[in-house]
Every structure is written in C-alpha cells, then in structure tokens.
CSV table of C-alpha atoms and ligand atoms in Angstrom, one decimal:
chain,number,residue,atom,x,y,z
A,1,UNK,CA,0.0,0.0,0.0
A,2,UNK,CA,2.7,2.3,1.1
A,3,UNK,CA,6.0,2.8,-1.3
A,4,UNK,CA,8.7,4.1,1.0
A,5,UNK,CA,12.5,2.6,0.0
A,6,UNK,CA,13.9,0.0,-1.8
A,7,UNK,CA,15.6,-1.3,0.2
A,8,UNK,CA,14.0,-4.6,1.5
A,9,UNK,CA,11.7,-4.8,-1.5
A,10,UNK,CA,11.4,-8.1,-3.3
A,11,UNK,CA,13.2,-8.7,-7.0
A,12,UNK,CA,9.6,-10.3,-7.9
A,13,UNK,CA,8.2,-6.9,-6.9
A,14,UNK,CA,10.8,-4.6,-8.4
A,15,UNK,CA,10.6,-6.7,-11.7
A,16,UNK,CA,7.0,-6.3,-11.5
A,17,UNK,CA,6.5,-2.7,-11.3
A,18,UNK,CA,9.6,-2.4,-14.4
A,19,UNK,CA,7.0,-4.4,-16.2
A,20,UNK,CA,4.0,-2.8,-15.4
A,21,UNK,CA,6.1,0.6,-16.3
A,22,UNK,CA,7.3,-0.7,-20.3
A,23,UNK,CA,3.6,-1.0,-20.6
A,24,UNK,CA,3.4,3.2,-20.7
A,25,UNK,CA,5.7,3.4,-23.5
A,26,UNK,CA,5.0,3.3,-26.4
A,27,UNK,CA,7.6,1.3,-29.1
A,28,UNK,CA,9.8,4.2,-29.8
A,29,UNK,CA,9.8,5.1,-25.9
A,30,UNK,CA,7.8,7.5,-25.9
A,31,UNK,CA,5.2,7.3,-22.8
A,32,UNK,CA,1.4,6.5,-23.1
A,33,UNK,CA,-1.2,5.5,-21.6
A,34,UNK,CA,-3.3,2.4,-22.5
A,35,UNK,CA,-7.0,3.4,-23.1
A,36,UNK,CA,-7.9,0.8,-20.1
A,37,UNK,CA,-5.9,2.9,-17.6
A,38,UNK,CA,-6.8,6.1,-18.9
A,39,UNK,CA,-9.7,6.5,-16.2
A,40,UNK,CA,-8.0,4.2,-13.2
A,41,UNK,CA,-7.5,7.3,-10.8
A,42,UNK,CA,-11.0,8.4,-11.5
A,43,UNK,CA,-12.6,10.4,-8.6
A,44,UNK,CA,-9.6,10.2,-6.7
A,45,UNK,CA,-7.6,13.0,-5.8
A,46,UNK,CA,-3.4,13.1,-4.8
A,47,UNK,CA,-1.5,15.2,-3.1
A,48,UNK,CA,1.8,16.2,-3.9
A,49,UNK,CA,3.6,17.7,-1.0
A,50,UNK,CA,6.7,19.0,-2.1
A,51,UNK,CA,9.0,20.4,0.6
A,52,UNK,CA,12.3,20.4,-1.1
A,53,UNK,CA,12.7,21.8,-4.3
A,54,UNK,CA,11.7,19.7,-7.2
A,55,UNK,CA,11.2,20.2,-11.2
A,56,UNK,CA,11.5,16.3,-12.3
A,57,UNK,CA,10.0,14.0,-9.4
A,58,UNK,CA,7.1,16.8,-8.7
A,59,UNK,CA,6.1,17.1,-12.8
A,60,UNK,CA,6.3,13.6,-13.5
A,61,UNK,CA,4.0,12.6,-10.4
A,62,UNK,CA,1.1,15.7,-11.8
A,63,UNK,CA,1.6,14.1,-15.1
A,64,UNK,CA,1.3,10.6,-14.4
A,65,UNK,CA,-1.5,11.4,-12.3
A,66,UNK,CA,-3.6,13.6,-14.8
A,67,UNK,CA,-2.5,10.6,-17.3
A,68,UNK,CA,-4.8,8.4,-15.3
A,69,UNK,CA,-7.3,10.4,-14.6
A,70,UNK,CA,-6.8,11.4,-11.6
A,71,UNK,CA,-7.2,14.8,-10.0
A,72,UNK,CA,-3.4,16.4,-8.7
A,73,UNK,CA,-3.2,19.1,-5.9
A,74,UNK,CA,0.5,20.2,-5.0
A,75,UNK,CA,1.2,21.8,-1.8
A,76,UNK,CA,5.2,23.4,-1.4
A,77,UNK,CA,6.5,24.7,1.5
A,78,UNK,CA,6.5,28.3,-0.2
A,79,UNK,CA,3.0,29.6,0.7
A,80,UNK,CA,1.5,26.8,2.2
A,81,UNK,CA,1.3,26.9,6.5
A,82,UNK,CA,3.8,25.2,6.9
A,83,UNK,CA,5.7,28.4,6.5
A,84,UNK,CA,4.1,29.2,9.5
A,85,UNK,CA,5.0,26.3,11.4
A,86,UNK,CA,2.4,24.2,11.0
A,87,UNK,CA,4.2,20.4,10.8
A,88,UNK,CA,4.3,18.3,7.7
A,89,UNK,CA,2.2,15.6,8.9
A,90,UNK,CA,-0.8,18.4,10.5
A,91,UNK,CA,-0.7,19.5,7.1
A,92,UNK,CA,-1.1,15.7,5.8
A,93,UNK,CA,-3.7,15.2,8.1
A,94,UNK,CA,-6.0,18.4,6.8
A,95,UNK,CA,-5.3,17.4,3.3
A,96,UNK,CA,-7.1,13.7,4.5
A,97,UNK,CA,-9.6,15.3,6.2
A,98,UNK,CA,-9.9,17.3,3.1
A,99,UNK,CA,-10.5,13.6,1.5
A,100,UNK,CA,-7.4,13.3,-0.3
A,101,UNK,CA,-6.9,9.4,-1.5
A,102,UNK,CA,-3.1,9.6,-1.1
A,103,UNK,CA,0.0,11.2,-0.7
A,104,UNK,CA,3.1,11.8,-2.8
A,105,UNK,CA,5.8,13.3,0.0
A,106,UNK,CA,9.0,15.1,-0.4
A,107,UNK,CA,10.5,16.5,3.0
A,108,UNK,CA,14.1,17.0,4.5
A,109,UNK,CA,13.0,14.9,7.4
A,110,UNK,CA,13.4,11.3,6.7
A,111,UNK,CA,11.1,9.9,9.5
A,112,UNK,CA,8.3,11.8,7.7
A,113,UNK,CA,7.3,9.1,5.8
A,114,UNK,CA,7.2,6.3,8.4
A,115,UNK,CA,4.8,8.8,10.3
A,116,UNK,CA,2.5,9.3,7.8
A,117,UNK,CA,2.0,5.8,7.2
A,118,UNK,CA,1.5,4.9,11.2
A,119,UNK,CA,-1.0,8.2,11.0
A,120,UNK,CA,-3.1,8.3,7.9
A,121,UNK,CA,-5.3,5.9,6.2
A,122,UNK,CA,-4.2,6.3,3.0
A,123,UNK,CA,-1.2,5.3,0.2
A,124,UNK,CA,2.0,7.1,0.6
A,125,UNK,CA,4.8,7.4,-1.5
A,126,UNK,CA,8.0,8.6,-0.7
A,127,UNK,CA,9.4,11.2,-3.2
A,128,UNK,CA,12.6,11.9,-1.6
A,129,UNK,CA,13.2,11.8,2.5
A,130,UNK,CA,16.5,14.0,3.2
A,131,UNK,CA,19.4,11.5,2.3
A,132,UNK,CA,17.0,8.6,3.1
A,133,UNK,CA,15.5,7.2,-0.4
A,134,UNK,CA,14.0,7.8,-3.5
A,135,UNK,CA,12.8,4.8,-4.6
A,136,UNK,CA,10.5,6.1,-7.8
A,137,UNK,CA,13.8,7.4,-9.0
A,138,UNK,CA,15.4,4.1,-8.0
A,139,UNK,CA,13.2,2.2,-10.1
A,140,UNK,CA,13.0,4.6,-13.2
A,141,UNK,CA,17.3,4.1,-13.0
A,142,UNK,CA,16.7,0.4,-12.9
A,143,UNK,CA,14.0,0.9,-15.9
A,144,UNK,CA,16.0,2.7,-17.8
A,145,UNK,CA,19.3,0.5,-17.7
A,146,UNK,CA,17.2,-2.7,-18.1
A,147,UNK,CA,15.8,-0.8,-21.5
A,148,UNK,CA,19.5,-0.1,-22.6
A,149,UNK,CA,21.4,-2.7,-21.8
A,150,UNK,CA,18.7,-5.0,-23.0
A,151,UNK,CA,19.5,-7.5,-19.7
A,152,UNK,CA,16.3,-9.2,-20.1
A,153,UNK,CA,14.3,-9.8,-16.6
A,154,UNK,CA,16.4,-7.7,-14.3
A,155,UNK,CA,20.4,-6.2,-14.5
A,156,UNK,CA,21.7,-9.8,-13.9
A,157,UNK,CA,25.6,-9.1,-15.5
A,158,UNK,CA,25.9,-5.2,-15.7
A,159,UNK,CA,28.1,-3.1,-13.7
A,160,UNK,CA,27.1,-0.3,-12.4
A,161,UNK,CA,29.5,2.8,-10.7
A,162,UNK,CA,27.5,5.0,-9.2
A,163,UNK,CA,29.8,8.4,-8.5
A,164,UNK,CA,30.3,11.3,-6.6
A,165,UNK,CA,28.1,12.7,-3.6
A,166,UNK,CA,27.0,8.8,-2.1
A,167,UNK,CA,26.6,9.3,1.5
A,168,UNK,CA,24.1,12.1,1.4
A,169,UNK,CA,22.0,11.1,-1.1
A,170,UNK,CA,18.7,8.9,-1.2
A,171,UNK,CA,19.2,8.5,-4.9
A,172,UNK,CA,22.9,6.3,-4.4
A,173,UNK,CA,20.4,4.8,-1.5
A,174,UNK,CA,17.7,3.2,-3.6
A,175,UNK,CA,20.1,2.7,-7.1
A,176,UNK,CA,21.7,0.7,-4.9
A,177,UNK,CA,19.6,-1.8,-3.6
A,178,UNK,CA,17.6,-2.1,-6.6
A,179,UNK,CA,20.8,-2.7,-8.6
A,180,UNK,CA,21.8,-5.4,-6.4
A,181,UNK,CA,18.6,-6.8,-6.0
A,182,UNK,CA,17.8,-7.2,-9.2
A,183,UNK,CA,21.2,-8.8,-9.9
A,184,UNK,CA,24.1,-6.2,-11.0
A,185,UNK,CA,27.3,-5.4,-9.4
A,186,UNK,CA,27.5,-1.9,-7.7
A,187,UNK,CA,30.0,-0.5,-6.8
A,188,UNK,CA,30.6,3.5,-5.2
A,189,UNK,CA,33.1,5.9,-6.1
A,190,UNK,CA,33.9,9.2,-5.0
A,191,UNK,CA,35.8,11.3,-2.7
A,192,UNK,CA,36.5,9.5,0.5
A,193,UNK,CA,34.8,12.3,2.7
A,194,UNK,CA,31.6,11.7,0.5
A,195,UNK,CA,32.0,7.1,0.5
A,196,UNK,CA,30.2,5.2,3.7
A,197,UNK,CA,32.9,4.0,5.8
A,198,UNK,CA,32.3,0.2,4.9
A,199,UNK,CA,31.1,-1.8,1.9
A,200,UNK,CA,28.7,-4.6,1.5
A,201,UNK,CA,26.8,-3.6,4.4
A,202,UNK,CA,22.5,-3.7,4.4
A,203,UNK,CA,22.2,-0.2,3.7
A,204,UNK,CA,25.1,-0.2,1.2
A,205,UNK,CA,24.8,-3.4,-0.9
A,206,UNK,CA,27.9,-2.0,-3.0
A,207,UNK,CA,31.7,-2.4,-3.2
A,208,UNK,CA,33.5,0.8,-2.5
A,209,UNK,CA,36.6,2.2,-4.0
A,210,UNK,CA,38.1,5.8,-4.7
A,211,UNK,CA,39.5,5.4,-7.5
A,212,UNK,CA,37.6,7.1,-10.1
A,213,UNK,CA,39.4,5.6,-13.4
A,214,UNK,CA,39.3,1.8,-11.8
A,215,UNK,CA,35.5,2.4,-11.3
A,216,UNK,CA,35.0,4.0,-15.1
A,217,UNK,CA,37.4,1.2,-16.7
A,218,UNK,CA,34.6,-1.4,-15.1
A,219,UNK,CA,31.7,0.1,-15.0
A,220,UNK,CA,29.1,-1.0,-18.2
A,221,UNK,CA,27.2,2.5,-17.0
A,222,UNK,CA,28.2,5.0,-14.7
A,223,UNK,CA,25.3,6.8,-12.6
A,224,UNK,CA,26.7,10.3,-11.8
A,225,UNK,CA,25.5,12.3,-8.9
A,226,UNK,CA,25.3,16.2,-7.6
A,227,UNK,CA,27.1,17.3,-4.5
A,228,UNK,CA,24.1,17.8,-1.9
A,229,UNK,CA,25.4,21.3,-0.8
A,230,UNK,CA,21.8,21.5,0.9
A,231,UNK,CA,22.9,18.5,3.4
A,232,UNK,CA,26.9,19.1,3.8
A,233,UNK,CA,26.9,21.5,6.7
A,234,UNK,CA,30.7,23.3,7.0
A,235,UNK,CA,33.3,21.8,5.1
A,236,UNK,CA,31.9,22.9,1.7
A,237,UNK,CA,33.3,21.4,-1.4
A,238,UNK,CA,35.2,23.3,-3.9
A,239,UNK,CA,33.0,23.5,-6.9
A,240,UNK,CA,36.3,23.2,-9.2
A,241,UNK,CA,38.7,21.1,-7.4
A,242,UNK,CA,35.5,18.6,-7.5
A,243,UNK,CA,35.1,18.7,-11.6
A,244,UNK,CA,39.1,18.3,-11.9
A,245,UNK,CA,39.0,15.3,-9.5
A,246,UNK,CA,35.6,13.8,-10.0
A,247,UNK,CA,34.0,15.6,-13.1
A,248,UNK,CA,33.3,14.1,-16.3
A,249,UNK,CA,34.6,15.6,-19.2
A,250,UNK,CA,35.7,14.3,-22.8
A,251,UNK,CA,39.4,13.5,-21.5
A,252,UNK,CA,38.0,11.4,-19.1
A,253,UNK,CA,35.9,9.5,-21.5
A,254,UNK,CA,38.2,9.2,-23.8
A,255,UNK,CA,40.8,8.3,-21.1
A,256,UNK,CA,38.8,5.3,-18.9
A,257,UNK,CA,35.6,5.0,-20.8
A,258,UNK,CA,34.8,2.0,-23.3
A,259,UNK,CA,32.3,3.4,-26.4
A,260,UNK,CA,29.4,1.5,-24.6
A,261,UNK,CA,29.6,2.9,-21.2
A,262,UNK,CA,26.7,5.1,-20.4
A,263,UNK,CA,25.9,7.8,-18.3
A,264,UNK,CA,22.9,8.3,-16.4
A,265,UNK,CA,22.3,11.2,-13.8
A,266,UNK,CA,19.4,12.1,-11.4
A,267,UNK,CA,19.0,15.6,-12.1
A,268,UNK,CA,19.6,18.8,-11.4
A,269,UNK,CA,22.8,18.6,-13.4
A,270,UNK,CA,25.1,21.5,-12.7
A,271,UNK,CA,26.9,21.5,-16.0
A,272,UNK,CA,30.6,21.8,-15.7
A,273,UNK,CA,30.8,20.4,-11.9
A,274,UNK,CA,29.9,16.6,-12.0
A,275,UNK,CA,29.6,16.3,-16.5
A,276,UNK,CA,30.8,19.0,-18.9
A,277,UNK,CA,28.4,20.3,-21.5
A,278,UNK,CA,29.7,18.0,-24.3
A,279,UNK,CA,29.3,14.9,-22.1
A,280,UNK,CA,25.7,15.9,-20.7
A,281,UNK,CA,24.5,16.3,-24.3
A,282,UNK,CA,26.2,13.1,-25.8
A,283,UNK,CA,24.8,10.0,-27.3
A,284,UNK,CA,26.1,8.4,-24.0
A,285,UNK,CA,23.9,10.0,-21.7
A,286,UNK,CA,21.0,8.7,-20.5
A,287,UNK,CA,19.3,11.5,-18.8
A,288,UNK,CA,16.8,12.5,-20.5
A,289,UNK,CA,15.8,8.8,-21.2
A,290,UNK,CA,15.3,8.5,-17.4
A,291,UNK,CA,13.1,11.5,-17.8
A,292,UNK,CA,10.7,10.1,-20.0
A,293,UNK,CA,10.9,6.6,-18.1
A,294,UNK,CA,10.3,8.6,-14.9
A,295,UNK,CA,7.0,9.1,-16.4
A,296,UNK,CA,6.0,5.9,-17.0
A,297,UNK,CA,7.6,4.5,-13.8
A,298,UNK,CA,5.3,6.5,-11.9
A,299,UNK,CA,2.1,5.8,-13.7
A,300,UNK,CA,3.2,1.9,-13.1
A,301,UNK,CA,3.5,2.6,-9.2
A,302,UNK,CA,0.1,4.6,-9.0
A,303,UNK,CA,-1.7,2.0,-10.7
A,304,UNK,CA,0.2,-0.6,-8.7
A,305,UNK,CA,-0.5,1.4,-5.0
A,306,UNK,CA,-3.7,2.9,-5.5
A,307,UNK,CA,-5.9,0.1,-6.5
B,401,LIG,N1,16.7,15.0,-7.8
B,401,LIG,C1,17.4,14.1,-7.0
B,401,LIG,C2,16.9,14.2,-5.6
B,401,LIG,O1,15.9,14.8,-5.3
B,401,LIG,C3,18.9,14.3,-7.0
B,401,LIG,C4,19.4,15.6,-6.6
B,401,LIG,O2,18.7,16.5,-6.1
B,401,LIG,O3,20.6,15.8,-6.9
B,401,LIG,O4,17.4,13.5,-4.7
C-alpha cells in the first residue's frame, strides 16, 4: 500500500512494477497510456507535498496522475502553512480530512514518511526523504538501464558505478539496492569524505573504491550524482577542485571510458561540476531517457499502490 525505500523490497516486486512501467511506453519510448488505464485514478484526488525543491520528481507525479485520470493538488512549503510552522504531517492530516486518497511526499526529514504511514489511512509514497531514499527514481534508473542494456528480466551481468556525492543522497540509496537486488554489481566511487565507511553492508549493498578511473574502466554505465550542498553542513566542497577530481569531461571519457559505457544522472545537473556540457549532451547519456521513463515508472507505481 505504502512505497517508502527500496531497500527490503522483493526482485519479484521490483521486476514487477519495471514491467507494469514498459507497458506506458509506447515502441519508440515515448510514454502512453493504454485506453484501459486512462480513467483508473478516477474520482480520486493526490497530493503532492513538495518540501524540497523539485522540477522532475514533482512534474512527472502531476503528469502521471492527470494521465490516469486522476485529479493532482500540489502543496510546497512556499505559501502553504507550513511556513508558518504548522508540521508536515498536520498538514497531511487536513489534506485527508480534506478527502485526499493519497499522498506523494517530499520532505528534508526522513522519518516523515514512516509517520505518515503509522497516522493516515491512505497510500503514501515517498518522493525523496532528506538522504533517506528515493525509490520512484530508484526504479526509473533500474527501468531505464534494463531498457538499454537489453538484460532481459532484471540487471543480472551489468556493472554499475554510481559516483560522486553517495553518503548524502537517497538516490545512491535506492540505485543501490535495486541494482543489487535485481542482480548487478555496484560499486561506489567518489571522494572518500563523501564514500560510507564500509562496503557490503545492508544499507550499502555496493563495493566501495576511490578510484575514479578503476570504477570507469569497469563500470558497463556509470550513474553520476550532484554534491548535496543543501545537506553538507561546514566543510563545503570546492566547486572546481570537484570537476578536476571527480567531473566528467571528454578527457575522461576518452581516457577510462569503453564506447558502450553510459551515463545516467538524477538531475539537477550542474553543467561543468559533475559532466561537462559536451558529455551531458552526448549519445552516452541517459538522462533524459530517465526523464521520460520517470513518467512511465510513476504511472506503473500509481496503478500498482492505488488500486
Ligand atoms: N533530484 C534528486 C533528488 O531529489 C537528485 C538531486 O537532487 O541531486 O534527490
């Protein structure tokens, strides 16, 4: 009923949902929505409470939502009262009494979700909780290698490095476990300051290294994250000594890279930090493929979590 990590989430369910989600594209990937689940969300309204800034997880939830029929209200911290102190989960519970059928929640505090679910009555999904998870993005990663890579069921045999900012963010979280879980080998690189202290543990189902050309020279795809300023409190990183050391530019594809090893990133990509311009906007790059899968992803978990 509730979708709040990955971690701990079956491979029969993760393939499941991957599934459910190839069934909103359309054969040249673009998404759709089958006339049969064009009116599923009918009557019911969501609500969207954003409290961190969002363009892709927030617009791909409204649109996957309007897509089946459903009506979308989105509440942001910005004008809402929870600028006036009113807590996250008050405001959840007007929205219910409100008769909202479900909530879509992104908030800095990553207990928020687990409270929700103990105090309302109704589906929620976690859209990013501080550095906790983000498992719709998780899965839409997972979609979107499976789709590239052509692996069949799940990632069985790909390699996956996923760089940079790991310890601070919820989207090296939930790649994580539903790489492993659904078969590849993970491994996380970056600066040691920004690398959990030990590998192979339950919340890290990864190897670890901080070598930045081993992890490229291995990796089949290489998921590259942003440095979560917003949750690095003192010790800020230098913006430039991060791209020389950790950025991705065409020497360092030419340089560690095979011709088949792609790139995905999250998003917000800060252009010259973590990918130059000439990488972001290469035929290796994934990103906006995860874009349009995000899409799709999301309609499959709506359907799948609100019937
Ligand atoms: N959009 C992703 C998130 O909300 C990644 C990022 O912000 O860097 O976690």
């Amino acid at each position: 009923m509730h979708l709040i990590g990955l971690r701990g989430m079956s491979r029969e369910k993760m393939v499941g949902l991957l599934d459910a989600a190839e069934k909103f594209l359309d054969p040249q990937g673009k998404v759709t929505t089958p006339s049969e689940d064009r009116a599923l969300l009918k009557g019911k309204t969501l609500a969207l409470l954003f409290m961190e800034p969002s363009t892709r997880t927030r617009v791909s939830f409204e649109i996957a939502v309007q897509r089946l029929g459903g009506e979308v209200v989105t509440v942001s911290a910005e004008g809402s009262s929870v600028k006036k102190g009113e807590s996250a989960a008050d405001t959840c519970r007007t929205l219910a009494s409100m008769g909202v059928d479900g909530f879509v929640v992104r908030h800095h505090d990553r207990q928020l979700p687990h409270v929700l679910v103990d105090r309302l009555k109704v589906p929620i999904i976690n859209a990013g909780n501080g550095s906790g998870e983000h498992p719709t993005q998780g899965l839409l990663d997972a979609l979107t290698l499976r789709r590239h890579f052509q692996t069949g069921e799940d990632l069985s045999g790909l390699k996956v490095a996923i760089m940079g900012d790991i310890v601070h963010s919820r989207v090296a979280r939930s790649d994580a476990h539903a790489f492993s879980t659904l078969g590849a080998e993970v491994t996380l690189v970056g600066p040691r300051m920004l690398l959990p202290s030990d590998d192979r543990t339950e919340d890290w189902p990864a190897t670890i290294t901080n070598s930045r050309k081993d992890a490229l020279r291995w990796a089949d795809a290489v998921v590259v994250l942003r440095i979560q300023q917003e949750r690095i409190h003192g010790n800020l990183i230098d913006a430039h000594e991060y791209a020389m050391n950790w950025g991705i530019d065409t020497s360092v594809v030419n340089g560690y890279m095979t011709p088949d090893t792609m790139i995905l990133h999250p998003g917000p990509v800060i252009r010259g930090v973590e990918l130059s311009d000439p990488v972001v906007d290469s035929d290796r790059s994934l990103i906006l493929n995860q874009v349009t899968n995000g899409v799709a992803l999301r309609q499959a978990v709506l359907k799948s979590y609100f019937n």
